Amino acid sequence: MCGIVGLFLKDKALEPKLGAMLSEMLVSLSDRGPDSAGIAIYGAPSGNEAKITIQSAKPEHDFRGLEADLAKAIGAPVKIAVKSTHAVVRTEPAKIDQAREAIQALRPDIRIMGAGDVVEIYKEVGLPEAVVDRFDVRTMTGTHGIGHTRMATESAVTTMGAHPFSTGADQCLVHNGSLSNHNNVRRELIREGMKFETENDTEVAAAYLSSQMAHGKNLGEALEGTLSDLDGFFTFVVGTKNGFGVVRDPIACKPAVMAETDQYVAFGSEYRALTKLPGIDNARVWEPEPATVYFWEH
């Protein structure tokens, strides 16, 4: 079943409240997915730092001494902020790929959740309330974000199987539905050089969009491609560094509702996810049309 949410802020005055607003939206949909939950938050760019969000099942072991070891390995300053089982690694943008490789070499059990200039991704097994509290998401600030609470149907209940999935810099995706041709698409993407961490069909959808954008398409054009290239039932909510997009398959059997005001654009699997947003009573509220792409950019 799954529950998905998204929030794209137009009003900078709301940016300090992004984490709190998005958390409230996701927690309201807890009964749609008891297995795992996750949130991606897009913060303000620093200009001189890039970030990698990492996860470990043994954080006390894997994160101990990593800051110094990683700085030595890449020959550049590194800062690491630990949040429970996750940590955010900050370093020079030019060193980000080298840092990813060094992390995997230095601590093979660490998993990379996502990387880029602005995105941070937190996801774990458990209900949204537990995930939100564990990572102190309510205090986070930013411009936009997406979230997911999962009821697993086609792959294992693990941290890596939780959404959002990130397969490109500052790109991530959450999904309600099931893809029928994900194995074929995965094979095609592997031939292009894409790498996969799980057997989850949503990771394939995320990688498909990353591949399309790597070939020069913008988010809207990449989302259009899903309608012809991906088979199955799906609602996708996608985040990029500057953008936020939504698309439903041509049958659109998965529930979805959107709202827009002068302050924000919001998405929820059900209207109850939107009820506590400011000005919702005066918002334009609609059900996104089947086979129609919606996207906004800063």
Short mmCIF file of C-alpha atoms in Angstrom, two decimals, residues 24-258:
data_model
loop_
_atom_site.label_atom_id
_atom_site.label_comp_id
_atom_site.label_asym_id
_atom_site.label_seq_id
_atom_site.Cartn_x
_atom_site.Cartn_y
_atom_site.Cartn_z
CA GLU A 24 3.80 15.67 10.39
CA MET A 25 2.64 14.78 6.89
CA LEU A 26 4.46 11.44 6.91
CA VAL A 27 3.47 10.42 10.44
CA SER A 28 -0.19 10.94 9.51
CA LEU A 29 0.15 8.12 6.95
CA SER A 30 1.81 5.59 9.29
CA ASP A 31 -0.92 2.99 8.87
CA ARG A 32 -0.21 2.83 5.14
CA GLY A 33 3.23 1.30 5.76
CA PRO A 34 4.42 -0.31 9.01
CA ASP A 35 7.68 -1.79 7.68
CA SER A 36 10.09 1.12 7.15
CA ALA A 37 10.17 4.85 6.56
CA GLY A 38 12.43 7.53 5.19
CA ILE A 39 12.75 11.22 4.42
CA ALA A 40 14.95 13.28 2.09
CA ILE A 41 15.53 16.92 3.01
CA TYR A 42 16.96 19.45 0.57
CA GLY A 43 18.81 22.16 2.48
CA ALA A 44 20.51 25.34 1.38
CA PRO A 45 23.75 24.92 -0.63
CA SER A 46 26.92 25.98 1.14
CA GLY A 47 28.87 26.61 -2.05
CA ASN A 48 32.10 25.09 -0.77
CA GLU A 49 30.93 21.73 0.59
CA ALA A 50 29.21 18.62 -0.72
CA LYS A 51 27.55 15.96 1.43
CA ILE A 52 27.28 12.19 1.61
CA THR A 53 24.70 10.58 3.89
CA ILE A 54 25.90 7.20 5.16
CA GLN A 55 24.38 4.43 7.28
CA SER A 56 25.76 1.63 9.39
CA ALA A 57 24.22 -1.20 11.35
CA LYS A 58 27.23 -0.83 13.69
CA PRO A 59 27.65 2.94 13.94
CA GLU A 60 29.78 2.88 17.10
CA HIS A 61 32.33 0.75 15.27
CA ASP A 62 32.11 2.09 11.73
CA PHE A 63 31.93 5.81 12.50
CA ARG A 64 34.71 5.79 15.11
CA GLY A 65 37.79 7.44 13.64
CA LEU A 66 36.23 7.72 10.18
CA GLU A 67 36.65 11.49 9.97
CA ALA A 68 40.44 11.31 10.34
CA ASP A 69 40.80 8.18 8.23
CA LEU A 70 38.76 9.66 5.40
CA ALA A 71 40.55 13.03 5.45
CA LYS A 72 43.87 11.21 5.18
CA ALA A 73 42.62 8.99 2.35
CA ILE A 74 41.35 11.85 0.14
CA GLY A 75 43.85 14.52 1.17
CA ALA A 76 41.20 17.09 2.06
CA PRO A 77 39.32 18.31 5.15
CA VAL A 78 36.35 16.18 6.23
CA LYS A 79 33.61 16.85 8.79
CA ILE A 80 31.24 14.14 9.97
CA ALA A 81 28.02 14.71 11.95
CA VAL A 82 26.57 11.50 13.40
CA LYS A 83 22.83 10.98 13.83
CA SER A 84 22.12 7.55 15.32
CA THR A 85 22.74 4.95 12.58
CA HIS A 86 23.38 7.65 9.95
CA ALA A 87 26.03 10.30 9.49
CA VAL A 88 26.54 13.21 7.12
CA VAL A 89 30.01 13.52 5.63
CA ARG A 90 31.02 16.98 4.37
CA THR A 91 33.99 17.69 2.16
CA GLU A 92 35.07 19.65 -0.91
CA PRO A 93 32.74 19.16 -3.92
CA ALA A 94 35.69 18.14 -6.09
CA LYS A 95 36.48 15.33 -3.64
CA ILE A 96 32.99 13.85 -3.35
CA ASP A 97 33.49 10.88 -5.72
CA GLN A 98 36.85 10.09 -4.19
CA ALA A 99 35.28 10.25 -0.74
CA ARG A 100 32.55 7.79 -1.72
CA GLU A 101 35.14 5.30 -2.94
CA ALA A 102 37.29 5.78 0.16
CA ILE A 103 34.36 5.23 2.52
CA GLN A 104 33.62 1.89 0.86
CA ALA A 105 37.28 0.89 1.06
CA LEU A 106 37.79 2.03 4.66
CA ARG A 107 34.47 0.77 6.06
CA PRO A 108 32.99 -1.91 3.75
CA ASP A 109 29.86 -2.34 5.90
CA ILE A 110 28.79 1.31 5.54
CA ARG A 111 25.98 1.98 3.08
CA ILE A 112 25.62 5.24 1.18
CA MET A 113 22.10 6.69 1.31
CA GLY A 114 22.72 9.58 -1.05
CA ALA A 115 25.07 12.38 -1.98
CA GLY A 116 25.08 15.85 -3.50
CA ASP A 117 25.34 19.51 -2.67
CA VAL A 118 22.16 19.80 -0.61
CA VAL A 119 20.34 16.50 0.02
CA GLU A 120 20.34 14.44 3.22
CA ILE A 121 18.51 11.10 3.34
CA TYR A 122 17.46 9.25 6.49
CA LYS A 123 15.70 5.89 6.37
CA GLU A 124 15.37 2.87 8.62
CA VAL A 125 13.12 -0.07 9.42
CA GLY A 126 10.21 1.09 11.60
CA LEU A 127 7.30 3.49 11.65
CA PRO A 128 7.63 7.15 10.58
CA GLU A 129 7.36 8.43 14.15
CA ALA A 130 10.38 6.36 15.19
CA VAL A 131 12.42 7.41 12.14
CA VAL A 132 11.54 11.09 12.55
CA ASP A 133 12.47 11.02 16.24
CA ARG A 134 15.66 9.00 15.73
CA PHE A 135 17.09 11.49 13.25
CA ASP A 136 15.60 14.66 14.73
CA VAL A 137 14.00 15.46 11.37
CA ARG A 138 11.54 17.96 12.83
CA THR A 139 14.35 20.45 13.45
CA MET A 140 15.73 20.29 9.91
CA THR A 141 15.44 23.23 7.54
CA GLY A 142 15.30 23.32 3.77
CA THR A 143 13.56 24.19 0.55
CA HIS A 144 11.80 20.92 -0.28
CA GLY A 145 11.62 17.28 0.70
CA ILE A 146 9.93 13.92 0.13
CA GLY A 147 9.04 11.03 2.42
CA HIS A 148 7.78 7.44 2.36
CA THR A 149 6.33 4.84 4.69
CA ARG A 150 6.55 1.34 3.26
CA MET A 151 4.45 -1.77 3.16
CA ALA A 152 6.80 -4.23 1.48
CA THR A 153 5.36 -6.31 -1.36
CA GLU A 154 8.24 -7.46 -3.58
CA SER A 155 11.54 -7.24 -1.67
CA ALA A 156 12.95 -7.62 1.82
CA VAL A 157 12.25 -5.27 4.72
CA THR A 158 15.69 -3.73 5.21
CA THR A 159 17.19 -0.28 5.57
CA MET A 160 18.46 -0.41 1.99
CA GLY A 161 15.03 -1.51 0.79
CA ALA A 162 13.38 1.52 2.35
CA HIS A 163 12.61 4.65 0.34
CA PRO A 164 13.75 7.23 -0.76
CA PHE A 165 16.13 5.74 -3.31
CA SER A 166 18.95 7.93 -4.57
CA THR A 167 20.92 6.99 -7.69
CA GLY A 168 22.31 10.39 -8.73
CA ALA A 169 23.66 13.54 -7.14
CA ASP A 170 20.87 15.33 -5.27
CA GLN A 171 18.31 13.01 -6.88
CA CYS A 172 15.88 10.75 -5.05
CA LEU A 173 12.51 9.09 -5.55
CA VAL A 174 9.66 7.59 -3.52
CA HIS A 175 7.10 5.24 -5.04
CA ASN A 176 3.71 3.72 -4.34
CA GLY A 177 2.96 0.79 -6.62
CA SER A 178 4.75 -2.03 -8.39
CA LEU A 179 6.70 -2.22 -11.67
CA SER A 180 6.34 -5.30 -13.84
CA ASN A 181 9.33 -4.75 -16.16
CA HIS A 182 11.92 -3.64 -13.60
CA ASN A 183 14.20 -6.64 -14.24
CA ASN A 184 14.48 -5.82 -17.95
CA VAL A 185 15.05 -2.13 -17.25
CA ARG A 186 17.65 -2.98 -14.60
CA ARG A 187 19.61 -5.06 -17.10
CA GLU A 188 19.57 -2.22 -19.63
CA LEU A 189 20.76 0.27 -17.01
CA ILE A 190 23.53 -2.05 -15.82
CA ARG A 191 24.78 -2.17 -19.41
CA GLU A 192 24.94 1.63 -19.25
CA GLY A 193 27.10 1.39 -16.14
CA MET A 194 24.49 1.94 -13.41
CA LYS A 195 25.02 0.06 -10.13
CA PHE A 196 22.28 -1.31 -7.88
CA GLU A 197 22.26 -2.03 -4.14
CA THR A 198 18.94 -3.93 -3.93
CA GLU A 199 16.39 -5.94 -5.89
CA ASN A 200 13.77 -3.26 -5.24
CA ASP A 201 11.80 -2.06 -8.27
CA THR A 202 11.83 1.50 -6.94
CA GLU A 203 15.61 1.64 -7.17
CA VAL A 204 15.21 0.83 -10.86
CA ALA A 205 12.79 3.74 -11.30
CA ALA A 206 15.23 6.09 -9.57
CA ALA A 207 18.12 4.86 -11.73
CA TYR A 208 16.01 5.25 -14.87
CA LEU A 209 15.39 8.92 -14.06
CA SER A 210 19.07 9.47 -13.21
CA SER A 211 20.05 7.93 -16.54
CA GLN A 212 17.60 10.09 -18.45
CA MET A 213 18.83 13.28 -16.78
CA ALA A 214 22.44 12.27 -17.33
CA HIS A 215 21.59 12.22 -21.04
CA GLY A 216 20.49 15.84 -20.89
CA LYS A 217 16.78 15.66 -20.08
CA ASN A 218 15.29 17.85 -17.37
CA LEU A 219 13.15 16.37 -14.60
CA GLY A 220 9.90 16.91 -16.48
CA GLU A 221 11.20 15.20 -19.62
CA ALA A 222 12.60 12.30 -17.61
CA LEU A 223 9.27 11.81 -15.87
CA GLU A 224 7.51 11.80 -19.26
CA GLY A 225 9.73 8.88 -20.24
CA THR A 226 8.46 6.73 -17.37
CA LEU A 227 5.04 6.63 -19.01
CA SER A 228 6.36 4.75 -22.04
CA ASP A 229 9.35 2.90 -20.61
CA LEU A 230 8.12 1.65 -17.21
CA ASP A 231 5.24 -0.83 -16.96
CA GLY A 232 3.04 -1.32 -13.91
CA PHE A 233 1.16 0.71 -11.37
CA PHE A 234 3.03 3.68 -9.98
CA THR A 235 2.91 7.07 -8.40
CA PHE A 236 6.35 8.67 -8.24
CA VAL A 237 7.34 11.72 -6.24
CA VAL A 238 10.84 12.90 -7.10
CA GLY A 239 13.31 15.42 -5.71
CA THR A 240 16.28 17.04 -7.44
CA LYS A 241 18.60 19.82 -6.31
CA ASN A 242 16.19 22.52 -7.50
CA GLY A 243 13.05 20.60 -8.36
CA PHE A 244 10.09 18.54 -7.26
CA GLY A 245 8.03 16.32 -9.57
CA VAL A 246 5.03 13.99 -9.56
CA VAL A 247 3.73 11.49 -12.11
CA ARG A 248 1.11 8.72 -12.04
CA ASP A 249 0.79 5.83 -14.48
CA PRO A 250 -2.00 5.91 -17.11
CA ILE A 251 -4.40 3.87 -14.98
CA ALA A 252 -3.65 5.82 -11.78
CA CYS A 253 -5.15 3.33 -9.33
CA LYS A 254 -2.86 4.47 -6.50
CA PRO A 255 -4.35 7.31 -4.44
CA ALA A 256 -2.88 10.80 -4.68
CA VAL A 257 -3.82 14.37 -3.83
CA MET A 258 -2.03 17.68 -4.30
#
